[in-house]
Amino acid sequence: MKYHSIYLIPTPGNSLEASTATINTLINTIESQFATATRQSPWTLSHRVFQSTPPKPDPNTASTTSSSASPATGAPSPPSLHHLLTLSPLSPDQTYCYIHTTKPASQPLKTEPQSNAPTPQPQPPSTSTPQKDNGTIVAIPNTSRDAHIAMIGGPMSAIWALRQVIAVPAGLSYTAGPFEILIGELRAAKTGPSHSSAAASPGVIISISTVVGSIGEGEDEGALADSGYAWVGGETGEDEEEEVDLDVAREKIGEFWRRIKVEVGRGQVLEAGMRWERGNGVRNDNEREVEAVVRLWCEILKPRV
């Protein structure tokens, strides 16, 4: 399995030129600091988000409580989000539909402070407390994506409103030692009336992943040393080894990010780390990993206003 962390560098004013400058800085930093950095195939992303709309009040109902309110508290129920994510490195032929209820996150996205202090690392969820209400993820073929979007925007438009459309039309990818890096310039499409015709880029996204507990095929300790890292291993039991390996992967990605983010600037970078849940005997590790990656990308890309 792989462990993934994603970093989103917002671009002030949604300036395409500023995002391009950030991309160029990242490229120069990676290629100059990592001797083993090798450019790989381009990648693409398409992310569309719909938000549930509250039901209209029933005029025949005498109660003053909103029909969308929680029966327990009377407070308005939080809206749901319907994501459609197409991510070519994850699957070039599938789109992932992820529906979940918005709520205060138990592990919120971290915001990097405007300082040179070390970046805090994402922490894994407690293994003693099961994750609840993770939503539903369904994969559909890309050939059905447009029809699915048309259905939501047509017959189902009374309950789902389009919030955001983001794409990475031609992202860059690298391998550097045990790391795989995706760099993308986000492009935002218009979802409502706008007087501006200029292309908008809300930011730059960087995904860093590494295989947990092993060195990639064809790599050796010398190659890793050239990247500035020594891979840590140990003789442990299976469960303990899994936890140790996750910690090592998380720490190594954090070290890698700190090396390439220095030249980017001191903006408020959003950071999210993958949540890994133990198997339940129904889904295999690959299915659980795919779902965790889908949730991670949707979390970092979701609307925040």
PDB file of C-alpha atoms in Angstrom:
ATOM      1  CA  MET A   1       0.000   0.000   0.000  1.00  0.00           C
ATOM      2  CA  LYS A   2       0.954   3.630  -0.404  1.00  0.00           C
ATOM      3  CA  TYR A   3       0.650   6.500   2.014  1.00  0.00           C
ATOM      4  CA  HIS A   4      -0.406   9.840   0.505  1.00  0.00           C
ATOM      5  CA  SER A   5      -0.226  13.443   1.681  1.00  0.00           C
ATOM      6  CA  ILE A   6      -1.649  16.352  -0.311  1.00  0.00           C
ATOM      7  CA  TYR A   7      -0.760  20.032  -0.072  1.00  0.00           C
ATOM      8  CA  LEU A   8      -2.811  22.859  -1.557  1.00  0.00           C
ATOM      9  CA  ILE A   9      -1.124  26.222  -2.074  1.00  0.00           C
ATOM     10  CA  PRO A  10      -3.890  28.815  -2.593  1.00  0.00           C
ATOM     11  CA  THR A  11      -3.217  31.479  -5.211  1.00  0.00           C
ATOM     12  CA  PRO A  12      -4.152  35.045  -4.173  1.00  0.00           C
ATOM     13  CA  GLY A  13      -6.748  36.487  -6.505  1.00  0.00           C
ATOM     14  CA  ASN A  14      -7.014  33.188  -8.414  1.00  0.00           C
ATOM     15  CA  SER A  15      -4.240  34.470 -10.673  1.00  0.00           C
ATOM     16  CA  LEU A  16      -3.205  32.020 -13.376  1.00  0.00           C
ATOM     17  CA  GLU A  17       0.164  33.742 -13.713  1.00  0.00           C
ATOM     18  CA  ALA A  18       0.844  33.374  -9.974  1.00  0.00           C
ATOM     19  CA  SER A  19      -0.019  29.662 -10.051  1.00  0.00           C
ATOM     20  CA  THR A  20       2.281  29.163 -13.036  1.00  0.00           C
ATOM     21  CA  ALA A  21       5.089  30.897 -11.143  1.00  0.00           C
ATOM     22  CA  THR A  22       4.553  28.557  -8.180  1.00  0.00           C
ATOM     23  CA  ILE A  23       4.665  25.536 -10.493  1.00  0.00           C
ATOM     24  CA  ASN A  24       7.950  26.708 -12.015  1.00  0.00           C
ATOM     25  CA  THR A  25       9.437  27.236  -8.560  1.00  0.00           C
ATOM     26  CA  LEU A  26       8.456  23.729  -7.486  1.00  0.00           C
ATOM     27  CA  ILE A  27       9.917  22.214 -10.658  1.00  0.00           C
ATOM     28  CA  ASN A  28      13.228  24.017 -10.200  1.00  0.00           C
ATOM     29  CA  THR A  29      13.432  23.039  -6.538  1.00  0.00           C
ATOM     30  CA  ILE A  30      12.680  19.352  -7.119  1.00  0.00           C
ATOM     31  CA  GLU A  31      15.043  19.004 -10.062  1.00  0.00           C
ATOM     32  CA  SER A  32      17.881  20.854  -8.322  1.00  0.00           C
ATOM     33  CA  GLN A  33      17.614  19.243  -4.869  1.00  0.00           C
ATOM     34  CA  PHE A  34      16.939  15.617  -5.809  1.00  0.00           C
ATOM     35  CA  ALA A  35      19.459  13.897  -8.054  1.00  0.00           C
ATOM     36  CA  THR A  36      17.111  10.975  -8.725  1.00  0.00           C
ATOM     37  CA  ALA A  37      14.106  13.130  -9.685  1.00  0.00           C
ATOM     38  CA  THR A  38      12.754  11.857 -13.008  1.00  0.00           C
ATOM     39  CA  ARG A  39       9.879  13.368 -14.980  1.00  0.00           C
ATOM     40  CA  GLN A  40       7.054  10.890 -15.612  1.00  0.00           C
ATOM     41  CA  SER A  41       3.873  10.909 -17.706  1.00  0.00           C
ATOM     42  CA  PRO A  42       1.420  13.825 -17.386  1.00  0.00           C
ATOM     43  CA  TRP A  43      -1.720  13.347 -15.324  1.00  0.00           C
ATOM     44  CA  THR A  44      -5.204  14.845 -15.273  1.00  0.00           C
ATOM     45  CA  LEU A  45      -7.901  15.572 -12.726  1.00  0.00           C
ATOM     46  CA  SER A  46     -11.546  16.567 -12.908  1.00  0.00           C
ATOM     47  CA  HIS A  47     -13.470  17.391  -9.739  1.00  0.00           C
ATOM     48  CA  ARG A  48     -17.073  18.520  -9.615  1.00  0.00           C
ATOM     49  CA  VAL A  49     -19.023  19.173  -6.404  1.00  0.00           C
ATOM     50  CA  PHE A  50     -22.769  19.418  -5.875  1.00  0.00           C
ATOM     51  CA  GLN A  51     -24.285  20.488  -2.549  1.00  0.00           C
ATOM     52  CA  SER A  52     -27.655  19.384  -1.267  1.00  0.00           C
ATOM     53  CA  THR A  53     -30.327  22.070  -1.097  1.00  0.00           C
ATOM     54  CA  PRO A  54     -32.688  22.286   1.897  1.00  0.00           C
ATOM     55  CA  PRO A  55     -36.220  21.115   1.175  1.00  0.00           C
ATOM     56  CA  LYS A  56     -38.894  23.744   0.813  1.00  0.00           C
ATOM     57  CA  PRO A  57     -41.114  24.118   3.906  1.00  0.00           C
ATOM     58  CA  ASP A  58     -44.453  22.379   3.727  1.00  0.00           C
ATOM     59  CA  PRO A  59     -47.210  25.044   4.059  1.00  0.00           C
ATOM     60  CA  ASN A  60     -49.554  22.378   5.431  1.00  0.00           C
ATOM     61  CA  THR A  61     -47.270  21.666   8.368  1.00  0.00           C
ATOM     62  CA  ALA A  62     -48.121  23.635  11.486  1.00  0.00           C
ATOM     63  CA  SER A  63     -44.737  23.080  13.111  1.00  0.00           C
ATOM     64  CA  THR A  64     -42.349  26.030  12.992  1.00  0.00           C
ATOM     65  CA  THR A  65     -39.360  23.687  12.907  1.00  0.00           C
ATOM     66  CA  SER A  66     -37.668  23.510   9.523  1.00  0.00           C
ATOM     67  CA  SER A  67     -38.156  20.237   7.675  1.00  0.00           C
ATOM     68  CA  SER A  68     -34.368  20.053   7.295  1.00  0.00           C
ATOM     69  CA  ALA A  69     -33.743  20.486  11.028  1.00  0.00           C
ATOM     70  CA  SER A  70     -32.359  17.747  13.210  1.00  0.00           C
ATOM     71  CA  PRO A  71     -35.156  16.063  15.209  1.00  0.00           C
ATOM     72  CA  ALA A  72     -32.871  15.854  18.232  1.00  0.00           C
ATOM     73  CA  THR A  73     -31.639  19.450  18.419  1.00  0.00           C
ATOM     74  CA  GLY A  74     -33.887  21.442  16.109  1.00  0.00           C
ATOM     75  CA  ALA A  75     -30.764  22.915  14.496  1.00  0.00           C
ATOM     76  CA  PRO A  76     -30.485  22.924  10.699  1.00  0.00           C
ATOM     77  CA  SER A  77     -29.114  19.663   9.359  1.00  0.00           C
ATOM     78  CA  PRO A  78     -25.724  20.020   7.681  1.00  0.00           C
ATOM     79  CA  PRO A  79     -25.756  19.793   3.891  1.00  0.00           C
ATOM     80  CA  SER A  80     -24.390  16.850   1.963  1.00  0.00           C
ATOM     81  CA  LEU A  81     -21.784  17.017  -0.775  1.00  0.00           C
ATOM     82  CA  HIS A  82     -21.774  14.935  -3.941  1.00  0.00           C
ATOM     83  CA  HIS A  83     -18.279  14.721  -5.448  1.00  0.00           C
ATOM     84  CA  LEU A  84     -17.390  13.437  -8.890  1.00  0.00           C
ATOM     85  CA  LEU A  85     -13.654  12.783  -9.023  1.00  0.00           C
ATOM     86  CA  THR A  86     -11.728  11.613 -12.071  1.00  0.00           C
ATOM     87  CA  LEU A  87      -8.039  11.166 -11.256  1.00  0.00           C
ATOM     88  CA  SER A  88      -5.936   9.516 -13.953  1.00  0.00           C
ATOM     89  CA  PRO A  89      -3.155   8.157 -11.658  1.00  0.00           C
ATOM     90  CA  LEU A  90      -5.810   6.413  -9.571  1.00  0.00           C
ATOM     91  CA  SER A  91      -7.800   5.089 -12.539  1.00  0.00           C
ATOM     92  CA  PRO A  92      -7.765   6.385 -16.122  1.00  0.00           C
ATOM     93  CA  ASP A  93     -11.121   4.779 -16.889  1.00  0.00           C
ATOM     94  CA  GLN A  94     -13.261   5.455 -13.811  1.00  0.00           C
ATOM     95  CA  THR A  95     -14.964   8.345 -12.060  1.00  0.00           C
ATOM     96  CA  TYR A  96     -15.589   8.124  -8.320  1.00  0.00           C
ATOM     97  CA  CYS A  97     -18.878   9.388  -6.892  1.00  0.00           C
ATOM     98  CA  TYR A  98     -18.501  10.240  -3.212  1.00  0.00           C
ATOM     99  CA  ILE A  99     -21.499  11.417  -1.178  1.00  0.00           C
ATOM    100  CA  HIS A 100     -21.142  12.444   2.448  1.00  0.00           C
ATOM    101  CA  THR A 101     -22.598  14.779   5.049  1.00  0.00           C
ATOM    102  CA  THR A 102     -20.553  17.827   5.939  1.00  0.00           C
ATOM    103  CA  LYS A 103     -19.643  18.076   9.594  1.00  0.00           C
ATOM    104  CA  PRO A 104     -16.822  19.380  11.800  1.00  0.00           C
ATOM    105  CA  ALA A 105     -13.887  17.154  10.960  1.00  0.00           C
ATOM    106  CA  SER A 106     -12.282  15.115  13.708  1.00  0.00           C
ATOM    107  CA  GLN A 107      -9.013  15.614  11.835  1.00  0.00           C
ATOM    108  CA  PRO A 108      -9.247  19.055  10.219  1.00  0.00           C
ATOM    109  CA  LEU A 109      -6.981  20.200   7.447  1.00  0.00           C
ATOM    110  CA  LYS A 110      -3.865  21.777   8.810  1.00  0.00           C
ATOM    111  CA  THR A 111      -2.896  25.308   7.857  1.00  0.00           C
ATOM    112  CA  GLU A 112       0.786  26.033   7.766  1.00  0.00           C
ATOM    113  CA  PRO A 113       1.765  29.109   9.817  1.00  0.00           C
ATOM    114  CA  GLN A 114       3.591  31.997   8.198  1.00  0.00           C
ATOM    115  CA  SER A 115       6.931  31.095   9.673  1.00  0.00           C
ATOM    116  CA  ASN A 116       9.929  28.886   9.079  1.00  0.00           C
ATOM    117  CA  ALA A 117       8.934  26.511  11.864  1.00  0.00           C
ATOM    118  CA  PRO A 118       8.683  22.815  10.920  1.00  0.00           C
ATOM    119  CA  THR A 119       5.370  21.860   9.388  1.00  0.00           C
ATOM    120  CA  PRO A 120       3.191  19.789  11.762  1.00  0.00           C
ATOM    121  CA  GLN A 121       2.561  16.327  10.375  1.00  0.00           C
ATOM    122  CA  PRO A 122      -0.889  14.794   9.825  1.00  0.00           C
ATOM    123  CA  GLN A 123      -1.727  12.390  12.614  1.00  0.00           C
ATOM    124  CA  PRO A 124      -3.548   9.102  12.075  1.00  0.00           C
ATOM    125  CA  PRO A 125      -7.000   8.601  13.589  1.00  0.00           C
ATOM    126  CA  SER A 126      -7.152   6.655  16.808  1.00  0.00           C
ATOM    127  CA  THR A 127      -7.374   2.916  16.182  1.00  0.00           C
ATOM    128  CA  SER A 128      -9.571   2.562  19.264  1.00  0.00           C
ATOM    129  CA  THR A 129     -12.314   4.812  17.893  1.00  0.00           C
ATOM    130  CA  PRO A 130     -13.883   3.650  14.629  1.00  0.00           C
ATOM    131  CA  GLN A 131     -14.413   6.246  11.914  1.00  0.00           C
ATOM    132  CA  LYS A 132     -18.135   6.813  11.389  1.00  0.00           C
ATOM    133  CA  ASP A 133     -20.202   8.269   8.586  1.00  0.00           C
ATOM    134  CA  ASN A 134     -17.503   8.051   5.957  1.00  0.00           C
ATOM    135  CA  GLY A 135     -20.096   8.448   3.247  1.00  0.00           C
ATOM    136  CA  THR A 136     -20.576   6.311   0.168  1.00  0.00           C
ATOM    137  CA  ILE A 137     -18.157   5.844  -2.715  1.00  0.00           C
ATOM    138  CA  VAL A 138     -19.199   4.305  -6.020  1.00  0.00           C
ATOM    139  CA  ALA A 139     -17.039   3.959  -9.131  1.00  0.00           C
ATOM    140  CA  ILE A 140     -18.628   4.471 -12.538  1.00  0.00           C
ATOM    141  CA  PRO A 141     -17.012   4.213 -15.985  1.00  0.00           C
ATOM    142  CA  ASN A 142     -15.915   7.489 -17.527  1.00  0.00           C
ATOM    143  CA  THR A 143     -18.257   6.798 -20.419  1.00  0.00           C
ATOM    144  CA  SER A 144     -21.174   7.253 -17.978  1.00  0.00           C
ATOM    145  CA  ARG A 145     -19.869  10.411 -16.301  1.00  0.00           C
ATOM    146  CA  ASP A 146     -21.561  12.957 -18.568  1.00  0.00           C
ATOM    147  CA  ALA A 147     -24.899  11.169 -18.266  1.00  0.00           C
ATOM    148  CA  HIS A 148     -24.547  11.118 -14.481  1.00  0.00           C
ATOM    149  CA  ILE A 149     -23.770  14.847 -14.405  1.00  0.00           C
ATOM    150  CA  ALA A 150     -26.744  15.556 -16.665  1.00  0.00           C
ATOM    151  CA  MET A 151     -29.028  13.579 -14.361  1.00  0.00           C
ATOM    152  CA  ILE A 152     -27.900  15.517 -11.273  1.00  0.00           C
ATOM    153  CA  GLY A 153     -28.150  18.865 -13.056  1.00  0.00           C
ATOM    154  CA  GLY A 154     -31.501  18.008 -14.644  1.00  0.00           C
ATOM    155  CA  PRO A 155     -34.056  15.727 -12.952  1.00  0.00           C
ATOM    156  CA  MET A 156     -32.244  16.020  -9.591  1.00  0.00           C
ATOM    157  CA  SER A 157     -31.465  19.755  -9.732  1.00  0.00           C
ATOM    158  CA  ALA A 158     -34.109  20.460  -7.082  1.00  0.00           C
ATOM    159  CA  ILE A 159     -32.009  18.671  -4.467  1.00  0.00           C
ATOM    160  CA  TRP A 160     -28.452  19.173  -5.752  1.00  0.00           C
ATOM    161  CA  ALA A 161     -26.868  22.528  -6.660  1.00  0.00           C
ATOM    162  CA  LEU A 162     -23.533  22.804  -8.460  1.00  0.00           C
ATOM    163  CA  ARG A 163     -20.926  24.388  -6.185  1.00  0.00           C
ATOM    164  CA  GLN A 164     -17.565  23.981  -7.850  1.00  0.00           C
ATOM    165  CA  VAL A 165     -15.819  22.647 -10.948  1.00  0.00           C
ATOM    166  CA  ILE A 166     -12.036  22.241 -10.853  1.00  0.00           C
ATOM    167  CA  ALA A 167      -9.634  20.552 -13.240  1.00  0.00           C
ATOM    168  CA  VAL A 168      -5.958  19.852 -13.769  1.00  0.00           C
ATOM    169  CA  PRO A 169      -5.678  19.574 -17.557  1.00  0.00           C
ATOM    170  CA  ALA A 170      -1.985  18.661 -17.719  1.00  0.00           C
ATOM    171  CA  GLY A 171      -0.282  17.941 -14.412  1.00  0.00           C
ATOM    172  CA  LEU A 172       3.389  17.113 -13.909  1.00  0.00           C
ATOM    173  CA  SER A 173       4.633  13.971 -12.194  1.00  0.00           C
ATOM    174  CA  TYR A 174       7.996  12.904 -10.843  1.00  0.00           C
ATOM    175  CA  THR A 175       9.617   9.999  -9.099  1.00  0.00           C
ATOM    176  CA  ALA A 176      12.414  10.804  -6.663  1.00  0.00           C
ATOM    177  CA  GLY A 177      13.814   7.858  -4.763  1.00  0.00           C
ATOM    178  CA  PRO A 178      10.871   6.210  -2.963  1.00  0.00           C
ATOM    179  CA  PHE A 179       8.530   9.146  -3.606  1.00  0.00           C
ATOM    180  CA  GLU A 180       5.974   9.810  -6.303  1.00  0.00           C
ATOM    181  CA  ILE A 181       5.051  13.470  -6.746  1.00  0.00           C
ATOM    182  CA  LEU A 182       2.092  14.955  -8.595  1.00  0.00           C
ATOM    183  CA  ILE A 183       2.028  18.709  -9.250  1.00  0.00           C
ATOM    184  CA  GLY A 184      -1.008  20.370 -10.750  1.00  0.00           C
ATOM    185  CA  GLU A 185      -2.188  23.856 -11.609  1.00  0.00           C
ATOM    186  CA  LEU A 186      -5.865  24.001 -10.622  1.00  0.00           C
ATOM    187  CA  ARG A 187      -8.224  25.549 -13.154  1.00  0.00           C
ATOM    188  CA  ALA A 188     -11.649  26.682 -11.961  1.00  0.00           C
ATOM    189  CA  ALA A 189     -14.651  26.739 -14.288  1.00  0.00           C
ATOM    190  CA  LYS A 190     -17.476  29.232 -13.868  1.00  0.00           C
ATOM    191  CA  THR A 191     -20.485  27.930 -11.963  1.00  0.00           C
ATOM    192  CA  GLY A 192     -22.543  31.124 -11.912  1.00  0.00           C
ATOM    193  CA  PRO A 193     -22.797  34.671 -13.267  1.00  0.00           C
ATOM    194  CA  SER A 194     -19.423  36.337 -13.661  1.00  0.00           C
ATOM    195  CA  HIS A 195     -18.196  39.499 -15.333  1.00  0.00           C
ATOM    196  CA  SER A 196     -14.669  38.140 -15.779  1.00  0.00           C
ATOM    197  CA  SER A 197     -13.588  36.065 -18.764  1.00  0.00           C
ATOM    198  CA  ALA A 198     -10.032  35.518 -17.497  1.00  0.00           C
ATOM    199  CA  ALA A 199      -8.889  32.006 -16.666  1.00  0.00           C
ATOM    200  CA  ALA A 200      -8.921  31.429 -12.909  1.00  0.00           C
ATOM    201  CA  SER A 201      -6.540  29.259 -10.922  1.00  0.00           C
ATOM    202  CA  PRO A 202      -7.431  28.893  -7.233  1.00  0.00           C
ATOM    203  CA  GLY A 203      -4.111  27.288  -6.438  1.00  0.00           C
ATOM    204  CA  VAL A 204      -1.480  24.623  -6.959  1.00  0.00           C
ATOM    205  CA  ILE A 205      -1.872  21.100  -5.634  1.00  0.00           C
ATOM    206  CA  ILE A 206       0.954  18.731  -4.736  1.00  0.00           C
ATOM    207  CA  SER A 207       0.498  15.050  -3.893  1.00  0.00           C
ATOM    208  CA  ILE A 208       3.392  13.093  -2.397  1.00  0.00           C
ATOM    209  CA  SER A 209       3.106   9.339  -1.914  1.00  0.00           C
ATOM    210  CA  THR A 210       5.396   6.480  -0.984  1.00  0.00           C
ATOM    211  CA  VAL A 211       5.068   2.743  -0.574  1.00  0.00           C
ATOM    212  CA  VAL A 212       4.622   1.854   3.084  1.00  0.00           C
ATOM    213  CA  GLY A 213       7.240  -0.440   4.564  1.00  0.00           C
ATOM    214  CA  SER A 214       9.233  -1.182   1.429  1.00  0.00           C
ATOM    215  CA  ILE A 215      11.561   0.269  -1.173  1.00  0.00           C
ATOM    216  CA  GLY A 216      10.177   0.577  -4.669  1.00  0.00           C
ATOM    217  CA  GLU A 217      11.111  -2.101  -7.180  1.00  0.00           C
ATOM    218  CA  GLY A 218      14.463  -1.467  -8.835  1.00  0.00           C
ATOM    219  CA  GLU A 219      15.640   0.942  -6.132  1.00  0.00           C
ATOM    220  CA  ASP A 220      18.434   0.296  -3.649  1.00  0.00           C
ATOM    221  CA  GLU A 221      19.884   1.952  -0.600  1.00  0.00           C
ATOM    222  CA  GLY A 222      22.336   3.910  -2.756  1.00  0.00           C
ATOM    223  CA  ALA A 223      19.529   5.419  -4.795  1.00  0.00           C
ATOM    224  CA  LEU A 224      17.727   6.438  -1.638  1.00  0.00           C
ATOM    225  CA  ALA A 225      20.886   7.942  -0.200  1.00  0.00           C
ATOM    226  CA  ASP A 226      21.236  10.054  -3.336  1.00  0.00           C
ATOM    227  CA  SER A 227      17.811  11.496  -2.534  1.00  0.00           C
ATOM    228  CA  GLY A 228      18.989  12.524   0.907  1.00  0.00           C
ATOM    229  CA  TYR A 229      17.123   9.837   2.851  1.00  0.00           C
ATOM    230  CA  ALA A 230      17.841   6.559   4.591  1.00  0.00           C
ATOM    231  CA  TRP A 231      14.883   4.180   4.729  1.00  0.00           C
ATOM    232  CA  VAL A 232      14.104   2.983   8.247  1.00  0.00           C
ATOM    233  CA  GLY A 233      13.150  -0.641   8.865  1.00  0.00           C
ATOM    234  CA  GLY A 234      12.795  -2.854  11.922  1.00  0.00           C
ATOM    235  CA  GLU A 235      12.071  -6.317  13.254  1.00  0.00           C
ATOM    236  CA  THR A 236       8.562  -6.034  14.679  1.00  0.00           C
ATOM    237  CA  GLY A 237       5.305  -7.939  14.845  1.00  0.00           C
ATOM    238  CA  GLU A 238       2.847  -7.569  11.954  1.00  0.00           C
ATOM    239  CA  ASP A 239       0.421  -5.111  13.601  1.00  0.00           C
ATOM    240  CA  GLU A 240       3.173  -3.118  15.265  1.00  0.00           C
ATOM    241  CA  GLU A 241       5.150  -3.063  12.020  1.00  0.00           C
ATOM    242  CA  GLU A 242       2.163  -1.617  10.143  1.00  0.00           C
ATOM    243  CA  GLU A 243       1.889   1.256  12.618  1.00  0.00           C
ATOM    244  CA  VAL A 244       5.645   1.883  12.541  1.00  0.00           C
ATOM    245  CA  ASP A 245       5.694   1.814   8.736  1.00  0.00           C
ATOM    246  CA  LEU A 246       2.854   4.333   8.543  1.00  0.00           C
ATOM    247  CA  ASP A 247       4.703   6.643  10.911  1.00  0.00           C
ATOM    248  CA  VAL A 248       7.888   6.315   8.866  1.00  0.00           C
ATOM    249  CA  ALA A 249       6.077   7.033   5.595  1.00  0.00           C
ATOM    250  CA  ARG A 250       4.325  10.047   7.115  1.00  0.00           C
ATOM    251  CA  GLU A 251       7.556  11.445   8.519  1.00  0.00           C
ATOM    252  CA  LYS A 252       9.517  10.902   5.305  1.00  0.00           C
ATOM    253  CA  ILE A 253       6.870  12.667   3.234  1.00  0.00           C
ATOM    254  CA  GLY A 254       6.926  15.534   5.730  1.00  0.00           C
ATOM    255  CA  GLU A 255      10.704  15.817   5.377  1.00  0.00           C
ATOM    256  CA  PHE A 256      10.433  15.778   1.593  1.00  0.00           C
ATOM    257  CA  TRP A 257       7.756  18.483   1.636  1.00  0.00           C
ATOM    258  CA  ARG A 258       9.785  20.744   3.896  1.00  0.00           C
ATOM    259  CA  ARG A 259      12.664  20.563   1.445  1.00  0.00           C
ATOM    260  CA  ILE A 260      10.621  21.572  -1.599  1.00  0.00           C
ATOM    261  CA  LYS A 261       8.215  24.031   0.034  1.00  0.00           C
ATOM    262  CA  VAL A 262      10.868  26.456   1.292  1.00  0.00           C
ATOM    263  CA  GLU A 263      11.195  28.213  -2.052  1.00  0.00           C
ATOM    264  CA  VAL A 264       7.442  28.417  -2.605  1.00  0.00           C
ATOM    265  CA  GLY A 265       6.813  31.081   0.009  1.00  0.00           C
ATOM    266  CA  ARG A 266       4.931  31.437   3.252  1.00  0.00           C
ATOM    267  CA  GLY A 267       1.334  31.236   2.107  1.00  0.00           C
ATOM    268  CA  GLN A 268      -1.390  29.494   4.064  1.00  0.00           C
ATOM    269  CA  VAL A 269      -0.847  25.991   2.715  1.00  0.00           C
ATOM    270  CA  LEU A 270      -3.571  23.421   3.394  1.00  0.00           C
ATOM    271  CA  GLU A 271      -2.356  19.952   4.266  1.00  0.00           C
ATOM    272  CA  ALA A 272      -4.170  16.619   4.488  1.00  0.00           C
ATOM    273  CA  GLY A 273      -2.871  13.125   5.189  1.00  0.00           C
ATOM    274  CA  MET A 274      -4.510   9.858   4.254  1.00  0.00           C
ATOM    275  CA  ARG A 275      -6.624   8.037   6.821  1.00  0.00           C
ATOM    276  CA  TRP A 276      -5.992   4.312   6.784  1.00  0.00           C
ATOM    277  CA  GLU A 277      -8.611   2.009   8.288  1.00  0.00           C
ATOM    278  CA  ARG A 278      -8.143  -1.617   9.156  1.00  0.00           C
ATOM    279  CA  GLY A 279      -9.937  -4.202   7.042  1.00  0.00           C
ATOM    280  CA  ASN A 280     -13.326  -5.608   7.947  1.00  0.00           C
ATOM    281  CA  GLY A 281     -13.050  -8.858   6.004  1.00  0.00           C
ATOM    282  CA  VAL A 282     -15.288  -7.610   3.182  1.00  0.00           C
ATOM    283  CA  ARG A 283     -13.058  -5.250   1.195  1.00  0.00           C
ATOM    284  CA  ASN A 284      -9.449  -5.986   0.335  1.00  0.00           C
ATOM    285  CA  ASP A 285      -6.561  -3.642   1.039  1.00  0.00           C
ATOM    286  CA  ASN A 286      -6.537  -2.258  -2.500  1.00  0.00           C
ATOM    287  CA  GLU A 287     -10.220  -1.268  -2.306  1.00  0.00           C
ATOM    288  CA  ARG A 288      -9.716   0.392   1.070  1.00  0.00           C
ATOM    289  CA  GLU A 289      -6.677   2.257  -0.216  1.00  0.00           C
ATOM    290  CA  VAL A 290      -8.559   3.543  -3.273  1.00  0.00           C
ATOM    291  CA  GLU A 291     -11.425   4.764  -1.090  1.00  0.00           C
ATOM    292  CA  ALA A 292      -9.000   6.474   1.299  1.00  0.00           C
ATOM    293  CA  VAL A 293      -7.313   8.266  -1.616  1.00  0.00           C
ATOM    294  CA  VAL A 294     -10.674   9.390  -3.037  1.00  0.00           C
ATOM    295  CA  ARG A 295     -11.708  10.830   0.337  1.00  0.00           C
ATOM    296  CA  LEU A 296      -8.358  12.578   0.687  1.00  0.00           C
ATOM    297  CA  TRP A 297      -8.568  14.354  -2.679  1.00  0.00           C
ATOM    298  CA  CYS A 298     -12.206  15.310  -2.190  1.00  0.00           C
ATOM    299  CA  GLU A 299     -11.458  16.694   1.273  1.00  0.00           C
ATOM    300  CA  ILE A 300      -8.627  18.931   0.089  1.00  0.00           C
ATOM    301  CA  LEU A 301     -10.562  20.149  -2.971  1.00  0.00           C
ATOM    302  CA  LYS A 302     -14.001  20.727  -1.452  1.00  0.00           C
ATOM    303  CA  PRO A 303     -15.435  24.287  -1.353  1.00  0.00           C
ATOM    304  CA  ARG A 304     -14.564  26.210   1.805  1.00  0.00           C
ATOM    305  CA  VAL A 305     -16.799  29.255   1.444  1.00  0.00           C
TER     306      VAL A 305
END
